[in-house]
Coordinates of C-alpha atoms in Angstrom, one line a residue:
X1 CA 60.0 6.0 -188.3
X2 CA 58.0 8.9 -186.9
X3 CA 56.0 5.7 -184.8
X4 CA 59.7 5.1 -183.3
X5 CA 60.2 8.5 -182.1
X6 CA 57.0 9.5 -180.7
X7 CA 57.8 6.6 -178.5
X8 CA 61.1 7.5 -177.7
X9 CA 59.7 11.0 -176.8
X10 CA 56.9 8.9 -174.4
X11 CA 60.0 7.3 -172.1
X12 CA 62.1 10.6 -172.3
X13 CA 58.7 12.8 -171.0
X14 CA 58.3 10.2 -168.1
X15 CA 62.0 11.5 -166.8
X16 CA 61.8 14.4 -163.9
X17 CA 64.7 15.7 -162.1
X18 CA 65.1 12.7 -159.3
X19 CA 64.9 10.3 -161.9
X20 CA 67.6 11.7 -164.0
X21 CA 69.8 12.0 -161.1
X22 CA 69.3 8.1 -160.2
X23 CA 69.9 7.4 -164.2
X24 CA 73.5 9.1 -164.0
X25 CA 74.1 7.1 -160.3
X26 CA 73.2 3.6 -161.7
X27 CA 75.6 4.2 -165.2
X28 CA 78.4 5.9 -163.4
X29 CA 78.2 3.2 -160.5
X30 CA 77.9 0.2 -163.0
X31 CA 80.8 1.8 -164.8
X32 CA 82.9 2.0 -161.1
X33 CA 82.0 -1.5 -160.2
X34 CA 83.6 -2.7 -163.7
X35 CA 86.6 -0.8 -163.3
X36 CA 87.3 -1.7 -159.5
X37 CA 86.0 -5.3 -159.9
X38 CA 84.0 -4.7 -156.6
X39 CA 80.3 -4.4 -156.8
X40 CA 79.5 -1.0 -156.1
X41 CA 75.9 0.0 -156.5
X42 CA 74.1 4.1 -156.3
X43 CA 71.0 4.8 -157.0
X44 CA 67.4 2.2 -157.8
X45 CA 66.5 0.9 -161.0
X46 CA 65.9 2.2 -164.3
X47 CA 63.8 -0.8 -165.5
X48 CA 61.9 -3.1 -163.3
X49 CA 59.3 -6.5 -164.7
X50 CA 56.7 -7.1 -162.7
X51 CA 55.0 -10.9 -163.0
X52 CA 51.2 -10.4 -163.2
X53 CA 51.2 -14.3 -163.6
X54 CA 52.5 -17.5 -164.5
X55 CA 49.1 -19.0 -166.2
X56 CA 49.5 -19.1 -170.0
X57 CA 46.8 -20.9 -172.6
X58 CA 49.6 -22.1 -175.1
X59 CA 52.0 -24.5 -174.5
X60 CA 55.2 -23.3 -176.1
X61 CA 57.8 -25.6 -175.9
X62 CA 60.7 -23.2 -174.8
X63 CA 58.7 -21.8 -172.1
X64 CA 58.6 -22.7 -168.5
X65 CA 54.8 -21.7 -168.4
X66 CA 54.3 -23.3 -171.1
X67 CA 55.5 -26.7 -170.2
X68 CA 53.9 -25.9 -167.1
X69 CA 57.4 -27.2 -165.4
X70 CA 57.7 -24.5 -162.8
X71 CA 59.9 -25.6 -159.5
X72 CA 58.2 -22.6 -158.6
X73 CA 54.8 -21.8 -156.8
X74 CA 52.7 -20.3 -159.2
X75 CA 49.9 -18.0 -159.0
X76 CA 48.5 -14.6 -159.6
X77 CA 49.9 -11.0 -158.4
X78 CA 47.7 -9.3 -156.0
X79 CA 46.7 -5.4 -156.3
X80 CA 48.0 -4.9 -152.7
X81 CA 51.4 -6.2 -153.9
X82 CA 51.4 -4.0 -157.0
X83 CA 50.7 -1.1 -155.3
X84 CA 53.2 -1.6 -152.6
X85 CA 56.2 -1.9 -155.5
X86 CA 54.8 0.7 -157.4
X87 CA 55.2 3.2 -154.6
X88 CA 58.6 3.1 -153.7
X89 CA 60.3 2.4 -157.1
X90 CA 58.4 5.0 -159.2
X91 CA 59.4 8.3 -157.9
X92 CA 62.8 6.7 -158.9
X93 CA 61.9 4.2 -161.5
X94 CA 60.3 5.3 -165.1
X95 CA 60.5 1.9 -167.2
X96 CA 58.2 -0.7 -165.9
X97 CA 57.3 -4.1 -167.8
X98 CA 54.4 -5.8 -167.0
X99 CA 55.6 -9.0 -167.6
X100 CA 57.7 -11.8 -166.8
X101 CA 56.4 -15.1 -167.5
X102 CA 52.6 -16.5 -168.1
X103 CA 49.7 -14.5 -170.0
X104 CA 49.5 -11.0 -168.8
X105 CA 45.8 -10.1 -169.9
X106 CA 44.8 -13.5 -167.7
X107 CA 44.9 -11.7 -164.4
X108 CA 41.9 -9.4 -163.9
X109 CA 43.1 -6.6 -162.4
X110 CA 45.9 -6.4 -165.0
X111 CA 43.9 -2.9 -166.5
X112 CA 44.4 -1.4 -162.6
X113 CA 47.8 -2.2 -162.7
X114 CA 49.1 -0.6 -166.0
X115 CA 46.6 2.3 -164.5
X116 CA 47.9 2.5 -161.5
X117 CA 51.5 2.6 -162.5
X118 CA 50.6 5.4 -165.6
X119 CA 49.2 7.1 -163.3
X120 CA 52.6 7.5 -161.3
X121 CA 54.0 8.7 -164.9
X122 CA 55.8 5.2 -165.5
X123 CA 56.4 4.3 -169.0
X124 CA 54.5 1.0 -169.2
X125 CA 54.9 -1.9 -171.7
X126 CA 53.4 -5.6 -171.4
X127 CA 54.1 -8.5 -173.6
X128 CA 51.4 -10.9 -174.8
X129 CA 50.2 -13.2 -177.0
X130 CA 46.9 -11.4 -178.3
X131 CA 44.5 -14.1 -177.6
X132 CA 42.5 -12.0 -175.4
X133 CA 42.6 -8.9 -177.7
X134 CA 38.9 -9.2 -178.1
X135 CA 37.2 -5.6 -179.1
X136 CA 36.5 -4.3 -174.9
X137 CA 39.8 -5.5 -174.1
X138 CA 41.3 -3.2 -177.1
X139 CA 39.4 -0.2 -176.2
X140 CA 40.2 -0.7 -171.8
X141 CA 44.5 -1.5 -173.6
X142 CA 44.2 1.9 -175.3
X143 CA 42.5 3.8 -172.5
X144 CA 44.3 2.3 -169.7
X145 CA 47.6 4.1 -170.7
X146 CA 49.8 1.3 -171.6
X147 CA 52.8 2.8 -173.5
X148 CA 54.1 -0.5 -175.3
X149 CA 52.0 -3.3 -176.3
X150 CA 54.2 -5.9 -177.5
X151 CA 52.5 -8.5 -179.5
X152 CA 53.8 -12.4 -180.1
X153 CA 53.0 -13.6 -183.1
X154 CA 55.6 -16.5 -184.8
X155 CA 54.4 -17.0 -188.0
X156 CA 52.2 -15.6 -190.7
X157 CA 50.0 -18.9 -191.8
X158 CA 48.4 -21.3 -189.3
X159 CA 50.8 -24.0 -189.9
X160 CA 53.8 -22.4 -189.3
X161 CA 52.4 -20.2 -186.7
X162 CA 51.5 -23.5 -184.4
X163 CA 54.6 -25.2 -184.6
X164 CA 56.0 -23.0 -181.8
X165 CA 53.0 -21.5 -180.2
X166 CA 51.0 -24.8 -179.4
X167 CA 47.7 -24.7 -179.1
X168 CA 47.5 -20.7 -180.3
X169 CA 45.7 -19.9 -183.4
X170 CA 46.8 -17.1 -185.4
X171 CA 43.7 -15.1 -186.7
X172 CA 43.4 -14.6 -183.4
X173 CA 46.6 -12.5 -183.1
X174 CA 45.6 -10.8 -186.3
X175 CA 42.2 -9.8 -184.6
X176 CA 43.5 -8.7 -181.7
X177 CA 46.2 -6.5 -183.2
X178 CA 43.5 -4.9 -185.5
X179 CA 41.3 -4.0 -182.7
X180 CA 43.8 -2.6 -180.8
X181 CA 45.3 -0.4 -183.7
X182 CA 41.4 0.6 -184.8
X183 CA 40.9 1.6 -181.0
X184 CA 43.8 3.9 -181.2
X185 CA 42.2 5.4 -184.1
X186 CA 38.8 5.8 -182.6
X187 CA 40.3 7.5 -179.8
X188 CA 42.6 9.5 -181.6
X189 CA 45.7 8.1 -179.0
X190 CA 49.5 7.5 -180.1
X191 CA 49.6 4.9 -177.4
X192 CA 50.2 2.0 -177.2
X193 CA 53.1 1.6 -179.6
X194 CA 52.5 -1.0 -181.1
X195 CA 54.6 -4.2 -182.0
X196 CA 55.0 -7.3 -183.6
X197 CA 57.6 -9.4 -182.1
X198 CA 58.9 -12.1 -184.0
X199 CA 61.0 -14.9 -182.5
X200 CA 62.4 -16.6 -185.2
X201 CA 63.0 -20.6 -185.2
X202 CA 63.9 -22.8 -188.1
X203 CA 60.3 -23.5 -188.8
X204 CA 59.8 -19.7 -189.3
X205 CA 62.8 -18.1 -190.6
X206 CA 61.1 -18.1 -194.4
X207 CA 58.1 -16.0 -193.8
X208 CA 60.1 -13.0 -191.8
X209 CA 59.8 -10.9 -195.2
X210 CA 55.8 -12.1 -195.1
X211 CA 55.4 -10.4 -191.6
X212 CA 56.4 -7.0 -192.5
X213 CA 54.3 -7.0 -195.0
X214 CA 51.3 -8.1 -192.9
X215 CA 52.6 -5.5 -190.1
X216 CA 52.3 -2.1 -192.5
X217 CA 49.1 -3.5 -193.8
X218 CA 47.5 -3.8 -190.7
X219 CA 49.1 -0.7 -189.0
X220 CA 51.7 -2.0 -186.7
X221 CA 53.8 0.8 -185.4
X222 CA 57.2 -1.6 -185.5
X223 CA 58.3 -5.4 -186.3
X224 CA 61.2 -6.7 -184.4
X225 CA 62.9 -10.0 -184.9
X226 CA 64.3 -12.1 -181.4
X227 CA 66.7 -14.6 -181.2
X228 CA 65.4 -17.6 -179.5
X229 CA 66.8 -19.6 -175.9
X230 CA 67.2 -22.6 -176.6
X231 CA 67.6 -25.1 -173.8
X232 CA 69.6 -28.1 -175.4
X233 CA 71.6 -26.6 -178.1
X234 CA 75.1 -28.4 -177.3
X235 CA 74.0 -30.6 -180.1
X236 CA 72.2 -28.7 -182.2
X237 CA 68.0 -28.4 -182.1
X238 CA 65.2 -28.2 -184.9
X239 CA 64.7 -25.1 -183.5
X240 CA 67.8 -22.9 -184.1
X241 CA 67.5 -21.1 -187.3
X242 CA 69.8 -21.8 -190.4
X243 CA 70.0 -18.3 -191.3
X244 CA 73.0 -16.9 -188.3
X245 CA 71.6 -13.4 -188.0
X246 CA 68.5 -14.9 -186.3
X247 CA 70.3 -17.1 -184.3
X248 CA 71.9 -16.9 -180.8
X249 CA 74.5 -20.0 -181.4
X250 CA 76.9 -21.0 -184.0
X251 CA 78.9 -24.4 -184.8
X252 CA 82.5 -25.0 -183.5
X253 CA 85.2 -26.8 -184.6
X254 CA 84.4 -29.5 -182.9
X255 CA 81.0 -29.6 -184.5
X256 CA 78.8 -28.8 -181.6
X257 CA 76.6 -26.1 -181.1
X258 CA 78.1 -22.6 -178.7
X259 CA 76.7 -19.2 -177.9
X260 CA 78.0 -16.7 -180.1
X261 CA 78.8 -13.7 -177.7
X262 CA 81.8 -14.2 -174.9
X263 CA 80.1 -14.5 -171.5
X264 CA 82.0 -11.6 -170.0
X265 CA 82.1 -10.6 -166.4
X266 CA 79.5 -8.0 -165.9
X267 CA 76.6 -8.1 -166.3
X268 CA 74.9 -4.4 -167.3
X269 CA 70.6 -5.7 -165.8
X270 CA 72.3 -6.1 -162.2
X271 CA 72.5 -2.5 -161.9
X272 CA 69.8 -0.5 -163.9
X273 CA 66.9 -3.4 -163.5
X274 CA 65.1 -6.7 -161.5
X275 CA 62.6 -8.9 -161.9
X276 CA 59.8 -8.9 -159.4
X277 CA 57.3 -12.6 -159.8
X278 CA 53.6 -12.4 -159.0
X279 CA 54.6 -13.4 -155.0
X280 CA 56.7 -10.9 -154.1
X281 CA 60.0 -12.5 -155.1
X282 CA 62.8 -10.5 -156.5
X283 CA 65.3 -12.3 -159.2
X284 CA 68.4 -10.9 -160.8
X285 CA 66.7 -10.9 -164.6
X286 CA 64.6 -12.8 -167.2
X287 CA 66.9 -15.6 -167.7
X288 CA 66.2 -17.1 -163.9
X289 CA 62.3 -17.7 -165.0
X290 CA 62.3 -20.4 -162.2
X291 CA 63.5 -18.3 -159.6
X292 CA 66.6 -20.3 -158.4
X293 CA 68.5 -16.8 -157.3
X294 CA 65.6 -15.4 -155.1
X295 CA 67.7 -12.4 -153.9
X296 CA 65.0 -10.7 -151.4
X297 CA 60.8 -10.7 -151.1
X298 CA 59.6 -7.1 -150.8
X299 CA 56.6 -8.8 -148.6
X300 CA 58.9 -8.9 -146.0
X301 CA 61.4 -6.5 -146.5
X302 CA 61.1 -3.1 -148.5
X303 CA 62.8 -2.8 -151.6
X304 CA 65.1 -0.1 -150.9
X305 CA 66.8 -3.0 -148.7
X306 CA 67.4 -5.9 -150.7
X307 CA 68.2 -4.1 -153.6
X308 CA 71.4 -2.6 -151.8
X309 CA 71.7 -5.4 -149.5
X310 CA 73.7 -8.3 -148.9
X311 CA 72.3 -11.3 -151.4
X312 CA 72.2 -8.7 -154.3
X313 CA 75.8 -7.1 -153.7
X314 CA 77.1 -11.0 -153.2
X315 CA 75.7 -11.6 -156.8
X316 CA 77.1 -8.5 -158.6
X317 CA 80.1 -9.9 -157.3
X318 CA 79.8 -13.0 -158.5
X319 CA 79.2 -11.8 -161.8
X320 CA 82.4 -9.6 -161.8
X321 CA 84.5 -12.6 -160.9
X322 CA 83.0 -15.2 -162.9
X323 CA 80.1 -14.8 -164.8
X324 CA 80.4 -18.2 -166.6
X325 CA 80.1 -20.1 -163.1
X326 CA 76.8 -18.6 -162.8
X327 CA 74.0 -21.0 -164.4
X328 CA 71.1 -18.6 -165.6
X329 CA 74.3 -16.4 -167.2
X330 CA 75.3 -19.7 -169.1
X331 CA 72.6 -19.2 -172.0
X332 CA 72.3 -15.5 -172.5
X333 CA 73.4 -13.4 -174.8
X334 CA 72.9 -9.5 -175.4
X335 CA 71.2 -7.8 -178.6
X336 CA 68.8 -10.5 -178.8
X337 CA 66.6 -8.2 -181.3
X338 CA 66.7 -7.3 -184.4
X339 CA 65.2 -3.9 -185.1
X340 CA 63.2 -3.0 -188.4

C-alpha cells in the first residue's frame, strides 16, 4: 500500500496552480455538457497518449499491431513532433502516457521523450511488454524519470503465457521486471512504480492467484487484472473468461454474448483526455486504434484548435445524443481493471 500512495503523491506534486484551475474547468464543463445535452467544453486535457509507434515484436491476436492489420500508415514518432505537443499541452496537461499502440521501447528516442516530458514536470507512464528490459535499458527507464512502468505479462508459465502473447517468451518479462526493480534499488529511486498488468483470458484465468505471488516475490510495486476487447464476442470466443469478474460480456437470454455495462450517452475521455498517434493524428480515445475518427493533425494546426474546434465539438455531440451509433463506443466498457 505505501507503493500506491507514494505514487499517488507523484501525480498530485506534478499539479501547480494553472493546472488545477484547467482540472476544475474540464469536470465542471463535462458535468454542464451532460446536463444541457450540448457539448460544452473549458479548459485542455488532463490526460493525453502519445503513440511512439506502431511496430510491436509479438503478434497478439486482439491487437491491431499485432495482426499487423492497420488501415492506418504506420511508423515512428519523431522528436520534433514530441516536442511540439509537449509544449503546448504541459503547462496545462500533468498526465501523459507514452503509449498507444505498438512496442514503446522500439523507437530510439523513446528515453528523450519520457525526459523531455519529466522535465516539463508531467507525470509519465508507458506500457510495454518487457522484452527490451535488458540491464542498460533498466538503469536509462529508472534514470530517465518515467513515473509508471506498466509491465504486460499474461501468464506465469511459458505455455500459458504464449497463448495470447504470440511469439513473446516469458522469462524475458521476468528479467526485465527484475532489472528494473534492482535498478531502482541501486539508485535508491521510488520511480518507476512499478506494475504487473494482467489481462486475463480463458487460457489464463487459473494462474491470476500464481501472479501475485510471483509479483511480491520479485518486488512489483502493484498487480492489476484487465478485462479483455474482444472483437467477435456476439457468439461467444475461447478467449472470454469463464470466471465474470474478469470479463467485459455476459450471456443473454437469447444465448449470445453482450457487453455488461449500458452504453450511455457521455462519454467522460472526450473531455479530460485524447489520443495523439506517432504522425501527428489526434483520435477521440484508445478504442479507435485504427484511427477512423481523425478529429484534427497538430502538424498542421496547433492543438489548442482542434481540441475546441469544430470536428471534436461535432463528436461530443454525437456522443450525447447517441453513443450506441458511434462504432469505436460499441465495445467499450468502463472499470476495465481490477485493482489489487
Amino acid at each position: 500500500m505505501n507503493a500506491k500512495i507514494s505514487d499517488g503523491f507523484n501525480f498530485i506534486s506534478r499539479i501547480n496552480a494553472k493546472r488545477a484551475f484547467n482540472i476544475v474547468s474540464v469536470v465542471g464543463s463535462y458535468y454542464a455538457a451532460r446536463f444541457s445535452r450540448k457539448p460544452y467544453h473549458a479548459g485542455f486535457p488532463i490526460s493525453v497518449s502519445i503513440e511512439p509507434t506502431t511496430s510491436c515484436n509479438l503478434r497478439c491476436p486482439e491487437c491491431p499491431s499485432g495482426l499487423r492489420e492497420f488501415s492506418r500508415p504506420t511508423g515512428m514518432l519523431k522528436p520534433e513532433l514530441f516536442n511540439k505537443v509537449i509544449d503546448e499541452i504541459s503547462p496545462y496537461t500533468p498526465y501523459l502516457i507514452l503509449y498507444f499502440q505498438g512496442e514503446p521501447y522500439l523507437n530510439k528516442n523513446f528515453f528523450d521523450f519520457v525526459k523531455y516530458a519529466a522535465a516539463k514536470n508531467m507525470y509519465v507512464a508507458t506500457s510495454t511488454n518487457a522484452h527490451y528490459l535488458n540491464d542498460i535499458n533498466a538503469r536509462k527507464t529508472v534514470e530517465s524519470g518515467l513515473s509508471r512502468l506498466i509491465i504486460s505479462i499474461d501468464g506465469t508459465t511459458q505455455e500459458t503465457y504464449e497463448q495470447y502473447r504470440i511469439g513473446g517468451q516469458l522469462s524475458k518479462v521476468l528479467e526485465g521486471a527484475k532489472n528494473v526493480v534492482a535498478w531502482k534499488k541501486r539508485l535508491k529511486s521510488k520511480l518507476p512504480h512499478v506494475i504487473f498488468q494482467y489481462l486475463v483470458v480463458k487460457p489464463n484465468e487459473h494462474q491470476v492467484d500464481d501472479i501475485q505471488r510471483i509479483a511480491k516475490e520479485i518486488g512489483v510495486d502493484e498487480v492489476k487484472f484487465k478485462t479483455a476487447q474482444v472483437y467477435d464476442y456476439e457468439n461467444g470466443n475461447e478467449l472470454i473468461p469463464e470466471n465474470q469478474k474478469y470479463s467485459r460480456y455476459r450471456k443473454n437470454e437469447s444465448g449470445k454474448f453482450e457487453i455488461k455495462n449500458a452504453l450511455l450517452n457521455h462519454c467522460w475521455k472526450l473531455w479530460h483526455s485524447c489520443v495523439f498517434t506517432w504522425d501527428g493524428k489526434v483520435v477521440p480515445c484508445c478504442f479507435d486504434k485504427d484511427a477512423t475518427h481523425v478529429l484534427g493533425d497538430v502538424e498542421v494546426e496547433s492543438f489548442a484548435n482542434l481540441w475546441h474546434g469544430r470536428a471534436y465539438q461535432n463528436f461530443r455531440g454525437a456522443v450525447l445524443r447517441s453513443r450506441k451509433e458511434i462504432d469505436i463506443c460499441q465495445n467499450c466498457t468502463e472499470g476495465t481493471t481490477v485493482w489489487v
